[in-house]
Each structure stands twice: as structure tokens, then as C-alpha cells.
């Protein structure tokens, strides 16, 4: 698995250090607000588990699972496969995402959760790839771990063909790895 990595973009230490910094900011932001922290599956699970332990206020955990509409990925049409279970009306909600690329998923998730009338809705993404953004998507993440170039990355929850999610760092795959 490690042999398939061409370059490590973010080391385990860099990621953990940045999560501690974000944790301090989010702890201040959500003091006394009992937020609901919503993770977007599956890519976020590793980041979610580390991030939540650095947000040192009472909070609730919830998850959503979304997918591209039946084979029409390029249209950007999304579908809720599993919705949140906590009632978000009047609650302070924080979305945790693995990566903000074209923006299709985050835009969809944001609108979907806004329709539940939260008191506030903010976004924290581990990675931001602004170069990938689809024209017309103007949503800004409130908290960003790292801004990265346009390469396709794996590890720390992010997959290629459902593999590499368990790497502790974020890396770029060797071109040969795509043909396996
Ligand atoms: P979006 O393009 O809608 O902003 O991102 C949708 C999803 O595409 C992300 O949640 C992630 O699962 C996947 N994605 C986007 N860029 C990358 C990448 O560089 N690597 C991996 N593994 N997944 C990505
Ligand atoms: Mg995702």
C-alpha cells in the first residue's frame, strides 16, 4: 500500500498539529452552544474521530451519507443515502468534511442541512482544493485545515476505489496504482 504513494503531501504530524489548532478555534466558537457535529461519510471518519476529541465542549455527534445520483456523477446531482438523526432545528451545527473540491457535495449538504432550520451552520473541511471548484459555487468553508493543489490525494480517510483510507497521512498516488 505505502509503495503506491508517490509523494506524501501532509504528514501525520502536520495533520495532528493542524487539528489541535482548529480544535482551539472550534472550542472557542462553540463554548456554551452544545453543537451538533455532522460528518459526511465515508471519507471524513478518520478526520472526524481526531477532530472531535480536540473540540473540548459538550456536543452531539451525527452523520450523513450522500451519493451521486444514479450514475450521473458529472451532473453533480446528489442524493441522501442516510440522513442525520438528531433534530437540527434551532441547533448550532458544524459540518465536518474531508475535502472541498468541485463543491457539489458540500453545496448539497449545506442546503440540505439549512432546510432543517439550524440556529447556525458552519463548515470545517480538512482539505480545500479551490482549483477544483465548479463555476457558480460560492460557498466558503469557515474553517480549513490545509489548502492543497489540484492533485488527487488519498489517505487519512480519502480513498481510491475504497482503498488507502487507513494511511495515516495524505499522499499522491503513483500513476501505476490506478491501473491495479
Ligand atoms: P466535491 O467534488 O463534491 O467537492 O467532493 C466530493 C467528494 O469527492 C469528496 O468528498 C471526496 O470523497 C471526493 N474527492 C474529491 N477530491 C478528491 C481527492 O483528491 N481524493 C479523493 N480520494 N477523493 C476526492
Ligand atoms: Mg466526502
CSV table of C-alpha atoms in Angstrom, one decimal, residues 2-117:
chain,number,residue,atom,x,y,z
A,2,UNK,CA,2.7,2.5,1.0
A,3,UNK,CA,4.6,1.6,-2.2
A,4,UNK,CA,1.8,3.0,-4.2
A,5,UNK,CA,2.4,6.5,-2.8
A,6,UNK,CA,4.4,8.9,-5.0
A,7,UNK,CA,4.6,11.8,-2.5
A,8,UNK,CA,3.5,12.5,1.0
A,9,UNK,CA,1.7,15.8,0.9
A,10,UNK,CA,0.8,16.1,4.6
A,11,UNK,CA,2.5,14.1,7.2
A,12,UNK,CA,0.7,12.5,10.2
A,13,UNK,CA,2.4,15.2,12.5
A,14,UNK,CA,1.4,18.1,10.3
A,15,UNK,CA,-2.2,16.9,10.3
A,16,UNK,CA,-2.4,16.3,14.0
A,17,UNK,CA,-0.8,19.7,14.7
A,18,UNK,CA,-3.3,21.5,12.5
A,19,UNK,CA,-6.2,19.6,14.1
A,20,UNK,CA,-5.1,20.8,17.6
A,21,UNK,CA,-5.1,24.4,16.2
A,22,UNK,CA,-8.5,24.0,14.7
A,23,UNK,CA,-9.7,22.4,17.9
A,24,UNK,CA,-8.7,25.6,19.9
A,25,UNK,CA,-10.7,27.8,17.5
A,26,UNK,CA,-13.7,25.5,17.4
A,27,UNK,CA,-13.7,25.1,21.2
A,28,UNK,CA,-13.9,28.9,21.5
A,29,UNK,CA,-16.6,29.1,18.7
A,30,UNK,CA,-18.9,26.5,20.3
A,31,UNK,CA,-18.4,27.3,24.1
A,32,UNK,CA,-21.9,27.1,25.7
A,33,UNK,CA,-23.6,26.2,22.3
A,34,UNK,CA,-23.9,22.4,22.6
A,35,UNK,CA,-23.3,22.0,18.8
A,36,UNK,CA,-24.3,19.1,16.6
A,37,UNK,CA,-21.2,18.0,14.7
A,38,UNK,CA,-22.2,16.4,11.4
A,39,UNK,CA,-19.8,14.3,9.5
A,40,UNK,CA,-20.2,13.5,5.8
A,41,UNK,CA,-19.4,9.8,5.3
A,42,UNK,CA,-17.3,8.0,4.5
A,43,UNK,CA,-14.2,10.0,3.8
A,44,UNK,CA,-14.5,12.1,6.9
A,45,UNK,CA,-14.4,9.3,9.5
A,46,UNK,CA,-10.6,9.5,10.3
A,47,UNK,CA,-10.6,13.3,10.5
A,48,UNK,CA,-13.9,13.3,12.4
A,49,UNK,CA,-12.5,10.9,15.1
A,50,UNK,CA,-9.4,13.1,15.6
A,51,UNK,CA,-11.1,16.4,15.3
A,52,UNK,CA,-14.0,15.8,17.7
A,53,UNK,CA,-11.5,15.0,20.5
A,54,UNK,CA,-10.0,18.4,20.1
A,55,UNK,CA,-13.3,20.2,20.4
A,56,UNK,CA,-13.5,20.5,24.2
A,57,UNK,CA,-17.1,21.4,24.7
A,58,UNK,CA,-20.3,19.3,25.2
A,59,UNK,CA,-21.5,18.4,21.8
A,60,UNK,CA,-23.5,15.8,19.9
A,61,UNK,CA,-22.3,13.6,17.0
A,62,UNK,CA,-24.2,12.8,13.9
A,63,UNK,CA,-23.5,11.6,10.3
A,64,UNK,CA,-24.9,11.9,6.8
A,65,UNK,CA,-24.2,9.8,3.9
A,66,UNK,CA,-24.7,11.2,0.4
A,67,UNK,CA,-24.1,9.8,-3.0
A,68,UNK,CA,-24.1,11.0,-6.6
A,69,UNK,CA,-27.4,10.4,-8.3
A,70,UNK,CA,-27.6,7.0,-10.1
A,71,UNK,CA,-24.6,7.1,-12.3
A,72,UNK,CA,-24.8,10.8,-13.2
A,73,UNK,CA,-21.8,11.9,-11.3
A,74,UNK,CA,-20.8,14.6,-13.8
A,75,UNK,CA,-24.2,16.4,-13.5
A,76,UNK,CA,-23.4,16.9,-9.8
A,77,UNK,CA,-26.8,15.6,-8.7
A,78,UNK,CA,-26.7,14.2,-5.2
A,79,UNK,CA,-28.9,12.0,-3.1
A,80,UNK,CA,-29.2,11.5,0.7
A,81,UNK,CA,-28.4,7.8,1.4
A,82,UNK,CA,-28.5,8.3,5.2
A,83,UNK,CA,-29.8,11.4,6.8
A,84,UNK,CA,-28.9,12.9,10.3
A,85,UNK,CA,-30.9,11.5,13.2
A,86,UNK,CA,-30.7,14.5,15.6
A,87,UNK,CA,-33.4,17.2,15.1
A,88,UNK,CA,-31.3,20.2,14.0
A,89,UNK,CA,-34.0,22.9,14.3
A,90,UNK,CA,-32.6,25.8,16.4
A,91,UNK,CA,-29.3,24.0,16.9
A,92,UNK,CA,-25.8,25.1,16.2
A,93,UNK,CA,-24.5,22.8,13.5
A,94,UNK,CA,-20.9,22.2,12.3
A,95,UNK,CA,-20.3,20.2,9.1
A,96,UNK,CA,-17.1,18.3,9.1
A,97,UNK,CA,-15.8,17.3,5.6
A,98,UNK,CA,-12.8,15.5,4.3
A,99,UNK,CA,-12.2,17.6,1.1
A,100,UNK,CA,-13.9,20.6,-0.6
A,101,UNK,CA,-13.2,20.0,-4.4
A,102,UNK,CA,-15.8,20.8,-7.0
A,103,UNK,CA,-18.2,21.7,-4.2
A,104,UNK,CA,-21.0,19.5,-5.4
A,105,UNK,CA,-21.2,17.5,-2.1
A,106,UNK,CA,-20.7,20.4,0.3
A,107,UNK,CA,-23.1,22.7,-1.6
A,108,UNK,CA,-25.7,19.9,-1.5
A,109,UNK,CA,-25.0,19.1,2.2
A,110,UNK,CA,-25.2,22.7,3.2
A,111,UNK,CA,-28.6,23.3,1.5
A,112,UNK,CA,-30.0,20.1,2.9
A,113,UNK,CA,-29.0,20.9,6.4
A,114,UNK,CA,-30.1,24.6,6.1
A,115,UNK,CA,-33.6,23.3,5.3
A,116,UNK,CA,-33.7,21.9,8.8
A,117,UNK,CA,-33.6,25.4,10.2
